[in-house]
JSON list of C-alpha atoms in Angstrom, two decimals:
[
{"chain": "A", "resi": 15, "resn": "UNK", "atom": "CA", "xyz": [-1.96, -15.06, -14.75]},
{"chain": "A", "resi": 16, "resn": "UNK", "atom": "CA", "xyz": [-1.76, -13.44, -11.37]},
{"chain": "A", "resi": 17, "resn": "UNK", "atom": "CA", "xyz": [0.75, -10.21, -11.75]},
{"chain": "A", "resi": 18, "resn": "UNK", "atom": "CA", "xyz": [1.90, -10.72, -7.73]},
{"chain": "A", "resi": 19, "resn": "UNK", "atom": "CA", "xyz": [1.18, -13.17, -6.28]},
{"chain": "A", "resi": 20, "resn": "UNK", "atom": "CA", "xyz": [2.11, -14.49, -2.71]},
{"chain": "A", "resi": 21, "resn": "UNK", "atom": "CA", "xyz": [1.87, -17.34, -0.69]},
{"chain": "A", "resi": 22, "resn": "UNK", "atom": "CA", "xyz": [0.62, -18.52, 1.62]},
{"chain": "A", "resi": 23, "resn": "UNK", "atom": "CA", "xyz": [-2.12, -16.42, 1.93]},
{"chain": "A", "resi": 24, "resn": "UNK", "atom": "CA", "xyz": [-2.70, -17.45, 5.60]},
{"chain": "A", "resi": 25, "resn": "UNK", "atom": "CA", "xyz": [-0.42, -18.89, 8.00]},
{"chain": "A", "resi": 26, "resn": "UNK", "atom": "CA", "xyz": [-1.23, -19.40, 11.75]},
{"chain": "A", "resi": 27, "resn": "UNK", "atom": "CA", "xyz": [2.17, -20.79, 14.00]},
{"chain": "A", "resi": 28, "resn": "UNK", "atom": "CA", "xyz": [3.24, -20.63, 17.09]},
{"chain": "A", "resi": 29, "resn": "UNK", "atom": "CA", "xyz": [5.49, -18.28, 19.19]},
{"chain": "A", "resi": 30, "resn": "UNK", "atom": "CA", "xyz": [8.98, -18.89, 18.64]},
{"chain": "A", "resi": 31, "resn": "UNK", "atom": "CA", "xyz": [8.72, -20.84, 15.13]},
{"chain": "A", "resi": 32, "resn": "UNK", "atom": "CA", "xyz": [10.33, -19.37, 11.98]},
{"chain": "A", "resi": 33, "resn": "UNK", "atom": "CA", "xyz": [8.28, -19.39, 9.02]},
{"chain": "A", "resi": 34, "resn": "UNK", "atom": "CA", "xyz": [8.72, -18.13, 5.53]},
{"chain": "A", "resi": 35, "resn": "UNK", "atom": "CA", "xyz": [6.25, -16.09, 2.62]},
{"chain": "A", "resi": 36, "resn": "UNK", "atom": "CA", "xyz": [7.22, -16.25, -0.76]},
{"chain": "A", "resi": 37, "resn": "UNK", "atom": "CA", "xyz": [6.45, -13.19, -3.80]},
{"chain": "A", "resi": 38, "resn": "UNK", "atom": "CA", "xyz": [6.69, -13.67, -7.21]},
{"chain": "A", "resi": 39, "resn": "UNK", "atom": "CA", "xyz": [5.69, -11.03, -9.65]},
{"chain": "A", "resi": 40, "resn": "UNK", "atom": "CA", "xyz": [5.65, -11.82, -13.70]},
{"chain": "A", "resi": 41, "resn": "UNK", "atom": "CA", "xyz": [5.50, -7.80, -14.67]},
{"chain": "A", "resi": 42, "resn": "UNK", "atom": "CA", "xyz": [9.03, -7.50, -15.26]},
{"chain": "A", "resi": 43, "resn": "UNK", "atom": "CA", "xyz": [9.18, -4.89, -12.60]},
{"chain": "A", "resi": 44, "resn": "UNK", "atom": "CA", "xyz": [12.72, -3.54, -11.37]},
{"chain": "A", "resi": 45, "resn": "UNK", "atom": "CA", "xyz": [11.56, -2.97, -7.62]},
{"chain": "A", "resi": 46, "resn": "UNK", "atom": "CA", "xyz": [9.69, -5.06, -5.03]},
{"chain": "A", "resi": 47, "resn": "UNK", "atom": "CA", "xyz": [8.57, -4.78, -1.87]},
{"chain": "A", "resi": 48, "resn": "UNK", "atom": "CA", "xyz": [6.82, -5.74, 1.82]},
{"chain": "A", "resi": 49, "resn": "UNK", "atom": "CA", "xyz": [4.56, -3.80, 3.36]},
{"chain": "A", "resi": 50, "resn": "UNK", "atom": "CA", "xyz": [2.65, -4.93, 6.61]},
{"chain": "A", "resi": 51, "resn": "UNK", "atom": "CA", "xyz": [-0.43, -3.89, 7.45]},
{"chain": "A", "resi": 52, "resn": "UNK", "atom": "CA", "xyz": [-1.79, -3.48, 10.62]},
{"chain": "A", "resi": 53, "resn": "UNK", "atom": "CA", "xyz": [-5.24, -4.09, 12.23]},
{"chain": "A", "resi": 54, "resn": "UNK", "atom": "CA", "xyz": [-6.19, -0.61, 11.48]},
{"chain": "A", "resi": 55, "resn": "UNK", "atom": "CA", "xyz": [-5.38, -0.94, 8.00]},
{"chain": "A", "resi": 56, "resn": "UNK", "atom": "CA", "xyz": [-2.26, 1.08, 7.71]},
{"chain": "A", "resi": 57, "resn": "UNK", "atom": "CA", "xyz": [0.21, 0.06, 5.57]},
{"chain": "A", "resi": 58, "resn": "UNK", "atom": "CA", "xyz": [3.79, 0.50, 6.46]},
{"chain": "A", "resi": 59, "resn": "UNK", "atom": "CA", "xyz": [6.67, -0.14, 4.07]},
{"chain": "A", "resi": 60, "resn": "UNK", "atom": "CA", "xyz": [9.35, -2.65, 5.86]},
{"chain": "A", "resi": 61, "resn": "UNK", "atom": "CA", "xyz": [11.64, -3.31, 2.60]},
{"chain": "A", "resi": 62, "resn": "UNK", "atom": "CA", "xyz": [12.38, -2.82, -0.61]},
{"chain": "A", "resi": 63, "resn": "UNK", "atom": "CA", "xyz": [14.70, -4.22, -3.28]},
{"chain": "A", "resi": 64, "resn": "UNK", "atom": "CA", "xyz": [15.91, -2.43, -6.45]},
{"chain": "A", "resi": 65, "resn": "UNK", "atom": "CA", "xyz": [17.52, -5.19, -9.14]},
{"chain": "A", "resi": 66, "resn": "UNK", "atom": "CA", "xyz": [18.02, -7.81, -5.99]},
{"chain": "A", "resi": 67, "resn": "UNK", "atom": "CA", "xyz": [20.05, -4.84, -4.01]},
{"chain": "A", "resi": 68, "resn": "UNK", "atom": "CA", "xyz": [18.27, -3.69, -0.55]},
{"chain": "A", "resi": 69, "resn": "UNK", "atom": "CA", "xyz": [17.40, 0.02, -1.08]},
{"chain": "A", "resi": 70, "resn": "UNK", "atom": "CA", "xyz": [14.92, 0.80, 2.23]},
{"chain": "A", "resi": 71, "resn": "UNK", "atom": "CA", "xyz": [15.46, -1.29, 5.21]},
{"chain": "A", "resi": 72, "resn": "UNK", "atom": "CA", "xyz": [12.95, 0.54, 7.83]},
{"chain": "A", "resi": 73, "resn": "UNK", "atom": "CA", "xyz": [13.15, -0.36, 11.79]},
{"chain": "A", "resi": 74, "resn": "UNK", "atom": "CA", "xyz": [11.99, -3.64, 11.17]},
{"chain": "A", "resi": 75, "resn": "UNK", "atom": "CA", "xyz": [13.27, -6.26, 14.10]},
{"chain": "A", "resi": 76, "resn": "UNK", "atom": "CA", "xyz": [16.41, -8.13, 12.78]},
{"chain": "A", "resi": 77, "resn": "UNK", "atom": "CA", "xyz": [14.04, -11.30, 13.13]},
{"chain": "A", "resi": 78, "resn": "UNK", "atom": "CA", "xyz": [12.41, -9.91, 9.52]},
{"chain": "A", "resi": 79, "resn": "UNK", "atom": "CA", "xyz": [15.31, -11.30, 6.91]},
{"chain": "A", "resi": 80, "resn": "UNK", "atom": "CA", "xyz": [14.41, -10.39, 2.83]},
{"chain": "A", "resi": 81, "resn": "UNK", "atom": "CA", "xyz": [15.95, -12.36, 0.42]},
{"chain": "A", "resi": 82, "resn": "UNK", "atom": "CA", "xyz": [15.54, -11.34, -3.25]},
{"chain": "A", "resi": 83, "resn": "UNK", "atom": "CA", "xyz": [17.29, -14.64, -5.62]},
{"chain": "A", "resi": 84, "resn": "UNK", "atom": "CA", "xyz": [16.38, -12.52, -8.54]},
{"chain": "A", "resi": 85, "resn": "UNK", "atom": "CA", "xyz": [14.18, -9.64, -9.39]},
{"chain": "A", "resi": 86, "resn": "UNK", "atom": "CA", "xyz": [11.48, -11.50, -10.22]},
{"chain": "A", "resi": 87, "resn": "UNK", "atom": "CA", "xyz": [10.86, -12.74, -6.77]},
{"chain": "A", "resi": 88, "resn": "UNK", "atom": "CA", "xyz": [11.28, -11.10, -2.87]},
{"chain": "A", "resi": 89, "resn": "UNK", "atom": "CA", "xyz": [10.87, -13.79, -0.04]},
{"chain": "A", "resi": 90, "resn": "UNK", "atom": "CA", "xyz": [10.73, -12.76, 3.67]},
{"chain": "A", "resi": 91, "resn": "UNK", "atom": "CA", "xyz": [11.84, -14.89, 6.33]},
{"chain": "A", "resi": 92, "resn": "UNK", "atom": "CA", "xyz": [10.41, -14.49, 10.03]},
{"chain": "A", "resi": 93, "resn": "UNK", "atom": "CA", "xyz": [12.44, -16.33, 12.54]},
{"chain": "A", "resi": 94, "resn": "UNK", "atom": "CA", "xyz": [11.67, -16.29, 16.62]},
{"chain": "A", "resi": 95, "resn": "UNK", "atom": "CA", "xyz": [7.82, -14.85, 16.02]},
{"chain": "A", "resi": 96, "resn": "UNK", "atom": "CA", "xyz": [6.37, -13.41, 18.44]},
{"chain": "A", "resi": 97, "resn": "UNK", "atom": "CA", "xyz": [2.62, -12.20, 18.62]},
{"chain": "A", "resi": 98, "resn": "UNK", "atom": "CA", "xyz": [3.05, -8.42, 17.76]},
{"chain": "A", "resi": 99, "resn": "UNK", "atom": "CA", "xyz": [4.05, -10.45, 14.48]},
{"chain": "A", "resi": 100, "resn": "UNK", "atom": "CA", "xyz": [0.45, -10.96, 13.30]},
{"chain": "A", "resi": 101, "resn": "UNK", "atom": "CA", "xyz": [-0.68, -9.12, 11.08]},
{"chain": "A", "resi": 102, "resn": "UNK", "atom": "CA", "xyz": [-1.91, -9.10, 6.88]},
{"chain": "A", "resi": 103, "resn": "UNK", "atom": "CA", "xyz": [1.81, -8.90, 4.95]},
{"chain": "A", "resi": 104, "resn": "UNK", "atom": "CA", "xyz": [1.71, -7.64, 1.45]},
{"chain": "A", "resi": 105, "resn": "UNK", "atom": "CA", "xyz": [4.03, -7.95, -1.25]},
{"chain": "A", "resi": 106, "resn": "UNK", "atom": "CA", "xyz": [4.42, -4.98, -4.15]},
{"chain": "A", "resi": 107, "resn": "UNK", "atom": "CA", "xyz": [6.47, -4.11, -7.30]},
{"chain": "A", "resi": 108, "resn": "UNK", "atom": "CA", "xyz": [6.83, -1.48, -9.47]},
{"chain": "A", "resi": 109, "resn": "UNK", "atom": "CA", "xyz": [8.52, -0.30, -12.35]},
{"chain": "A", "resi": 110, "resn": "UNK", "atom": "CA", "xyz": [11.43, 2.18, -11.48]},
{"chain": "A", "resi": 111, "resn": "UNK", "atom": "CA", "xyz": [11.71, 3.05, -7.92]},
{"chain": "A", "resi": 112, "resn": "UNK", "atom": "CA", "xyz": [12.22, 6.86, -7.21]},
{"chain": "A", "resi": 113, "resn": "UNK", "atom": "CA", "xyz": [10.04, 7.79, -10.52]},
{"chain": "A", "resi": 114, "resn": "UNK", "atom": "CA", "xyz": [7.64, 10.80, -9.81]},
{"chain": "A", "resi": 115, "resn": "UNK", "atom": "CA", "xyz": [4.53, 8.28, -10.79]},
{"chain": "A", "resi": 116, "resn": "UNK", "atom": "CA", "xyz": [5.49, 5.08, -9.38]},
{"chain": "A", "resi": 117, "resn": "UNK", "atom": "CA", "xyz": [2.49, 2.87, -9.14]},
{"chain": "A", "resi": 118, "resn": "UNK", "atom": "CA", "xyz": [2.79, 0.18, -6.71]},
{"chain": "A", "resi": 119, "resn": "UNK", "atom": "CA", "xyz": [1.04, -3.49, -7.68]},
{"chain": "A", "resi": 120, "resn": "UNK", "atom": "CA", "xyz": [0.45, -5.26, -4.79]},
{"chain": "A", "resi": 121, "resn": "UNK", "atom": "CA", "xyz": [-0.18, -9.54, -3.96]},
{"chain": "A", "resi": 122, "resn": "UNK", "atom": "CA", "xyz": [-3.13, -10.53, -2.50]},
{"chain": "A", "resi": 123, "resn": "UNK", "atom": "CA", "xyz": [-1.68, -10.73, 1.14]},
{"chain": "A", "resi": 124, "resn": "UNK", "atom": "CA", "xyz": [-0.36, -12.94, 4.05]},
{"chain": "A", "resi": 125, "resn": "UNK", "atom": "CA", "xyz": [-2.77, -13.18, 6.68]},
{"chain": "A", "resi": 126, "resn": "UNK", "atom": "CA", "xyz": [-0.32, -14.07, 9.59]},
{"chain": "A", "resi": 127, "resn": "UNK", "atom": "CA", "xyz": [-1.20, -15.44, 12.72]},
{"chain": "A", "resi": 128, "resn": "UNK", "atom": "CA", "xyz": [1.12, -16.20, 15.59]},
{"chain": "A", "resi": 129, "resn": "UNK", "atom": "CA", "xyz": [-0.85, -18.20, 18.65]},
{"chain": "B", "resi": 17, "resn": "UNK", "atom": "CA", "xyz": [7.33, 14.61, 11.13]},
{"chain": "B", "resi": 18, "resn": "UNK", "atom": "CA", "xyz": [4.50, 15.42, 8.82]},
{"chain": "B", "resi": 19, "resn": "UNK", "atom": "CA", "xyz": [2.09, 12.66, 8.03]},
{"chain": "B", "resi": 20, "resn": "UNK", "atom": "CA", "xyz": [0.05, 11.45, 5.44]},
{"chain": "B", "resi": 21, "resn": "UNK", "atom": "CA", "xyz": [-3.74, 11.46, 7.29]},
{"chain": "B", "resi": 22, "resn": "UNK", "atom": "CA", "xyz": [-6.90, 10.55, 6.05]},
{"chain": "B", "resi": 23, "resn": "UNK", "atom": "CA", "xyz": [-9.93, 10.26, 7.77]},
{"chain": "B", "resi": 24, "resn": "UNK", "atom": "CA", "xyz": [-10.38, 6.51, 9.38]},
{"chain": "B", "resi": 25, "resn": "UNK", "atom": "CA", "xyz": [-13.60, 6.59, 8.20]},
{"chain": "B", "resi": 26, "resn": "UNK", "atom": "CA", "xyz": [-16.80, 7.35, 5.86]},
{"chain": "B", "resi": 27, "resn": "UNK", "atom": "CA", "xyz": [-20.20, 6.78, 5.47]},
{"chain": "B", "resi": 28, "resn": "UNK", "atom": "CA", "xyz": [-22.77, 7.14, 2.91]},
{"chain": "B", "resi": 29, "resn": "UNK", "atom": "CA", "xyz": [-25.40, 5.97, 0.94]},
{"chain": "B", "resi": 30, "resn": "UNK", "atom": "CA", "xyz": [-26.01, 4.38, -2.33]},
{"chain": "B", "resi": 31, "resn": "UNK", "atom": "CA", "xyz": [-25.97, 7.18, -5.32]},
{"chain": "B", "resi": 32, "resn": "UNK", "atom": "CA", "xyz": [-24.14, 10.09, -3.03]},
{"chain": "B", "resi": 33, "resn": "UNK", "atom": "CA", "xyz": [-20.62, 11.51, -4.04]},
{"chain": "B", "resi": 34, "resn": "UNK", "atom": "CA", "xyz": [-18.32, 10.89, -1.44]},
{"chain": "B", "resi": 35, "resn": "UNK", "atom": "CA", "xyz": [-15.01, 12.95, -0.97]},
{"chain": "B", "resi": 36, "resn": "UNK", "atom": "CA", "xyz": [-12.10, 11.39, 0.73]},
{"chain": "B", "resi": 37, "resn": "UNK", "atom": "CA", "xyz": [-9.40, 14.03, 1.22]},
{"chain": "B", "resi": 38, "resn": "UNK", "atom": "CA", "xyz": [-5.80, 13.49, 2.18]},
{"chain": "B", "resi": 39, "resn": "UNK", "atom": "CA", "xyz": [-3.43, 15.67, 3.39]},
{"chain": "B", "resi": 40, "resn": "UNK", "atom": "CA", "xyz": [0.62, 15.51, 2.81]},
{"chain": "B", "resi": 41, "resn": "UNK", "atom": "CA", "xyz": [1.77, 18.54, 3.47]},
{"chain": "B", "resi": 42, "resn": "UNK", "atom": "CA", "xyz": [5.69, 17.50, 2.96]},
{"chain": "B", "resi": 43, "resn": "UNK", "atom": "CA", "xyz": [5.23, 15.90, -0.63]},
{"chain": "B", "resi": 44, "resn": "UNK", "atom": "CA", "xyz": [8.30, 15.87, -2.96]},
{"chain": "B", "resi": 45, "resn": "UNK", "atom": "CA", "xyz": [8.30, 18.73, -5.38]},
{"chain": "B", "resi": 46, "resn": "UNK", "atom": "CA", "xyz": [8.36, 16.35, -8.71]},
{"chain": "B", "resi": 47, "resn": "UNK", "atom": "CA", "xyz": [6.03, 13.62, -7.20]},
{"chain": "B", "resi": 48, "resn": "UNK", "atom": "CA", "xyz": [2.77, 12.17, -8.12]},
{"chain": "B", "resi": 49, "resn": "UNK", "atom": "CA", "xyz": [-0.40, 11.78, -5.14]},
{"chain": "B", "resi": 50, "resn": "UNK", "atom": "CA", "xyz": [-1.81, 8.32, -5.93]},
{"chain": "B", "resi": 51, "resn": "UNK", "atom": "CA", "xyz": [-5.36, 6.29, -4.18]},
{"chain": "B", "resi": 52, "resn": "UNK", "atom": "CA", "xyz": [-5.69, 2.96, -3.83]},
{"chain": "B", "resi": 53, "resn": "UNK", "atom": "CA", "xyz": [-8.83, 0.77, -3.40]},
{"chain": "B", "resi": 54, "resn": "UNK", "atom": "CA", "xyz": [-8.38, -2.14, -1.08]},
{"chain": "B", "resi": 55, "resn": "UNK", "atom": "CA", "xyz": [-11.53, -4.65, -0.71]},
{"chain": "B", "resi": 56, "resn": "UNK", "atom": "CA", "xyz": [-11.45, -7.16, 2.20]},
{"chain": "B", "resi": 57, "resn": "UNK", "atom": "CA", "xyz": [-9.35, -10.25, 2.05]},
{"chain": "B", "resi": 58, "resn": "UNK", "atom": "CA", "xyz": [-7.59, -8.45, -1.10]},
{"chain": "B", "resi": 59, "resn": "UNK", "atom": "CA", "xyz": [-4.50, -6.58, -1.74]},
{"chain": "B", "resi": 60, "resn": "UNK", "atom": "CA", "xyz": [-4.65, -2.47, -2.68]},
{"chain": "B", "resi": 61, "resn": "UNK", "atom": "CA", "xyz": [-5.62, -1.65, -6.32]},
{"chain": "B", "resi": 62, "resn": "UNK", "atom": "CA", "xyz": [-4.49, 1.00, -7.94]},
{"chain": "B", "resi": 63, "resn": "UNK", "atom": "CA", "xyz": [-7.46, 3.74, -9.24]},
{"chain": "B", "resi": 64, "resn": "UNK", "atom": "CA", "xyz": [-6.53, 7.38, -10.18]},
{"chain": "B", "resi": 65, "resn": "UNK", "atom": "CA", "xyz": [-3.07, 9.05, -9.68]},
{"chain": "B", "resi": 66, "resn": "UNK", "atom": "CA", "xyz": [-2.20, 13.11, -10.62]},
{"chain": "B", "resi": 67, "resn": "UNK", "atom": "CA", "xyz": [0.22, 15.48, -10.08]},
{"chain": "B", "resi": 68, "resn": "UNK", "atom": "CA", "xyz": [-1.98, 18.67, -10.10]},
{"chain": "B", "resi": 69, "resn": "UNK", "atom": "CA", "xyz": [-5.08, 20.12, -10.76]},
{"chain": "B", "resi": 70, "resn": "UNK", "atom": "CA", "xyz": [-7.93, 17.35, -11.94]},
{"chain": "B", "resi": 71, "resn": "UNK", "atom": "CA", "xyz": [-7.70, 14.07, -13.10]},
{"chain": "B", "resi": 72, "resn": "UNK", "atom": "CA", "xyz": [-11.16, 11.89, -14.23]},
{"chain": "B", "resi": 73, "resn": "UNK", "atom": "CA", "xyz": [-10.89, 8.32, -15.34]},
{"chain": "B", "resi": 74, "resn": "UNK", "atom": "CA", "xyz": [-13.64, 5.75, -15.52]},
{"chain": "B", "resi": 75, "resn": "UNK", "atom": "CA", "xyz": [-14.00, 5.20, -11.61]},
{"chain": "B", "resi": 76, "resn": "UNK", "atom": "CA", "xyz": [-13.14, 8.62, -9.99]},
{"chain": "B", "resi": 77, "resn": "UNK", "atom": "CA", "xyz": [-11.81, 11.72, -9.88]},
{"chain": "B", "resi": 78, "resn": "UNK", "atom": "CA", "xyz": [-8.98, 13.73, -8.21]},
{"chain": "B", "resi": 79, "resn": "UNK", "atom": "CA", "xyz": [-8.48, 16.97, -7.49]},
{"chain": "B", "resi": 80, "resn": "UNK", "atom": "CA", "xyz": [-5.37, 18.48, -6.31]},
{"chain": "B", "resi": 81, "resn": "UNK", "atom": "CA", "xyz": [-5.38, 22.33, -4.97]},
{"chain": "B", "resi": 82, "resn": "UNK", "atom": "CA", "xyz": [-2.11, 24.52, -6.52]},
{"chain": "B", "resi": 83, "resn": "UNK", "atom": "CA", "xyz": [-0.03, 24.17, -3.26]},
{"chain": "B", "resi": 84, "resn": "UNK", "atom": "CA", "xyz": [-0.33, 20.19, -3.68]},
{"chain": "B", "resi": 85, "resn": "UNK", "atom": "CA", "xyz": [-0.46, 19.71, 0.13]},
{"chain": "B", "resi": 86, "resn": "UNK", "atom": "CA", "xyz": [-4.03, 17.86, 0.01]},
{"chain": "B", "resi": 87, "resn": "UNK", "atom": "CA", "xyz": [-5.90, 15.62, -2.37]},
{"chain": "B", "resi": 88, "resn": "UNK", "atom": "CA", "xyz": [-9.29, 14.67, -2.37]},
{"chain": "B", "resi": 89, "resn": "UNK", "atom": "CA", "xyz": [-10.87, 11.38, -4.42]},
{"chain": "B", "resi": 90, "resn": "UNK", "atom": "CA", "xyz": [-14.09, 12.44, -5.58]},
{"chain": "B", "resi": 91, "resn": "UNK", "atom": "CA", "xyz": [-16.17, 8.71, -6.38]},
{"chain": "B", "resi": 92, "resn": "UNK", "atom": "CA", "xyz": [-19.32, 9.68, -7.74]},
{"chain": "B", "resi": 93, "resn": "UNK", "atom": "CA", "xyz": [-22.62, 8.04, -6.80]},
{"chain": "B", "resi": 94, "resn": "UNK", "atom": "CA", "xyz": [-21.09, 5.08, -5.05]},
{"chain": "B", "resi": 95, "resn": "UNK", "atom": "CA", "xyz": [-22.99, 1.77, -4.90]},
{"chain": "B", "resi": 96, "resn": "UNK", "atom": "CA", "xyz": [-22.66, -1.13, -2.38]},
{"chain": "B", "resi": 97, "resn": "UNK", "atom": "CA", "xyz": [-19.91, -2.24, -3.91]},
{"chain": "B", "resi": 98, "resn": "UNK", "atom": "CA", "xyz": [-17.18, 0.74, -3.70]},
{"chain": "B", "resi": 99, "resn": "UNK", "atom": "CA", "xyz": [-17.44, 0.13, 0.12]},
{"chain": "B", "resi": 100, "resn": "UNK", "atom": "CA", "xyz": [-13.70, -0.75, 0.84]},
{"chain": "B", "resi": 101, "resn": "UNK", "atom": "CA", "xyz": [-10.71, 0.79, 2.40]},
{"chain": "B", "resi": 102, "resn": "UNK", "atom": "CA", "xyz": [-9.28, 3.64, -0.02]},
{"chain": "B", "resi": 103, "resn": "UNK", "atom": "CA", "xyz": [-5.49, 4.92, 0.43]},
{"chain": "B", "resi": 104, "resn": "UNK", "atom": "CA", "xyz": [-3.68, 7.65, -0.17]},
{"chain": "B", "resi": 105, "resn": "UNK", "atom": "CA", "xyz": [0.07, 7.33, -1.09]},
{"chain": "B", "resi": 106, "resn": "UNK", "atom": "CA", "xyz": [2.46, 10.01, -1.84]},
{"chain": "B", "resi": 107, "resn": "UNK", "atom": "CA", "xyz": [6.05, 10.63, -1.72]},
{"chain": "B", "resi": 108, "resn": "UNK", "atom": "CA", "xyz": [7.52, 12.85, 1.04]},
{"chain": "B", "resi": 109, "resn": "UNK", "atom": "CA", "xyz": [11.03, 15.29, 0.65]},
{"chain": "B", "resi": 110, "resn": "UNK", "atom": "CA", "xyz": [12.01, 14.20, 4.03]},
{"chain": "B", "resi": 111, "resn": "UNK", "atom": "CA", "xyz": [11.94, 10.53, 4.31]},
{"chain": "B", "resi": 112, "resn": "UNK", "atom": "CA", "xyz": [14.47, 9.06, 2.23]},
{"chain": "B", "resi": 113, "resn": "UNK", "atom": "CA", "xyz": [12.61, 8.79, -0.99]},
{"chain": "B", "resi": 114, "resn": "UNK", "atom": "CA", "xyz": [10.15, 6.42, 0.39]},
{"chain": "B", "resi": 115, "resn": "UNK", "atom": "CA", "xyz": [6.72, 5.83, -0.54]},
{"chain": "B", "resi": 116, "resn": "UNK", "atom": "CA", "xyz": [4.07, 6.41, 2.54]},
{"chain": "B", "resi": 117, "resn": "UNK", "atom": "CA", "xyz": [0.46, 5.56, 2.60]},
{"chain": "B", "resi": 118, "resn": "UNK", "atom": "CA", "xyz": [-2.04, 7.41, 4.61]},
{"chain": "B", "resi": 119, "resn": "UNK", "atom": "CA", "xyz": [-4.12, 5.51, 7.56]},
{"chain": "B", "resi": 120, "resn": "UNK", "atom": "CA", "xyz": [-6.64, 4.50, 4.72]},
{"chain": "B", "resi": 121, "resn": "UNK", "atom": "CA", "xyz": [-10.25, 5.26, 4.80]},
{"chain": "B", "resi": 122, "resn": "UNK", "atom": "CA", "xyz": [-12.72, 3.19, 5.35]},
{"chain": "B", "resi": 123, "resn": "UNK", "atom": "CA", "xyz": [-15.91, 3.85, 3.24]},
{"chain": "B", "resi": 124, "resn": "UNK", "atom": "CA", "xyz": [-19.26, 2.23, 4.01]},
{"chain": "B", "resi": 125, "resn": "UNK", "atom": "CA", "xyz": [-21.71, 2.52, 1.92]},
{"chain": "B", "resi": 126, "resn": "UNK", "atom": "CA", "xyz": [-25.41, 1.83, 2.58]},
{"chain": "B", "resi": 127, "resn": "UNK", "atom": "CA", "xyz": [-28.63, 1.20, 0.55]}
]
């Protein structure tokens, strides 16, 4: 059984189209997030959910909508992409946000691609 | 702003120790300097984490100097197959509680 897992693992759209990626993790973690990664590998955090309640909301365009139906699973919503847009998305959880030693287990990625 | 950096990237070859170090010079007081292995086409995995000092497990090492502003992941004779991207994640005091990865590092390793 996959711990995260997240799909699809590759989408290509066009501009303009709204598209969904769904995250599921079976750990029975409290905390879940996204994280997009860039071309040069960095990963920056975009959201994160504590128990289905937002708790970090970065700068992320208003385009980028989470939606966490329970704690088990974090969805992300993209509507209006645009081509900065592309990029490898990754979903995480972890067991008690704020702990000193939180580990972070991450999904195997959405590669996106907007055309 | 401080950052978390890392070097962008690493070379070596098979059976060398390589040392990745990673600075974070604004790291919470209470908080834990963790590495990640990511391999292409694959999510980060989680492979050592400390607080202070040196910490061995089965696939590396860690060491941490007393002022905890730097880590460095100590992988000891790599092989072809620890050639992936390796991040560094730790906990600032001045960004909200949030998590933040280095630039990651990517390691190439050749026979």
């Amino acid at each position: 059984d996959t711990a995260v897992s997240q799909t699809p693992k590759y989408l290509v759209t066009q501009m303009g189209n709204d598209k969904s990626i769904k995250c599921e993790q079976n750990l029975g973690h409290d905390t879940m997030y996204w994280y997009k990664q860039d071309s040069k590998k960095f990963l920056k955090i975009m959201f994160s959910y504590n128990n289905k309640e937002l708790i970090i909301n970065e700068t992320v365009p208003n385009r980028f909508s989470p939606k966490s139906p329970d704690k088990a699973h974090l969805n992300l919503h993209i509507n209006s992409l645009e081509l900065g847009d592309s990029a490898v998305y990754f979903c995480a959880s972890s067991q008690g946000a704020s702990s000193a030693n939180e580990k972070l287990f991450f999904g195997s990625g959405t590669q996106l691609s907007v055309l | 702003l401080a950052k978390t950096t890392q070097p962008i990237s690493m070379d070596s070859y098979e059976g060398q120790e390589v040392n990745i170090t990673c600075s974070h010079n604004n790291i919470a007081t209470n908080d834990y300097i963790t590495w990640y292995q990511q391999f292409p086409s694959q999510g980060p995995r989680f492979i050592i984490q400390g607080y202070k000092t040196k910490v061995t497990n089965e696939v590396a090492s860690l060491f941490i100097p007393a002022d905890r502003k730097s880590s460095t992941l100590s992988l000891p004779r790599v092989s072809l197959s620890d050639t992936a991207v390796y991040h560094c994640l730790s906990r600032p005091y001045n960004q909200g509680g949030k998590l933040i990865f280095g630039q990651g590092t990517e390691l190439s390793v050749k026979p």
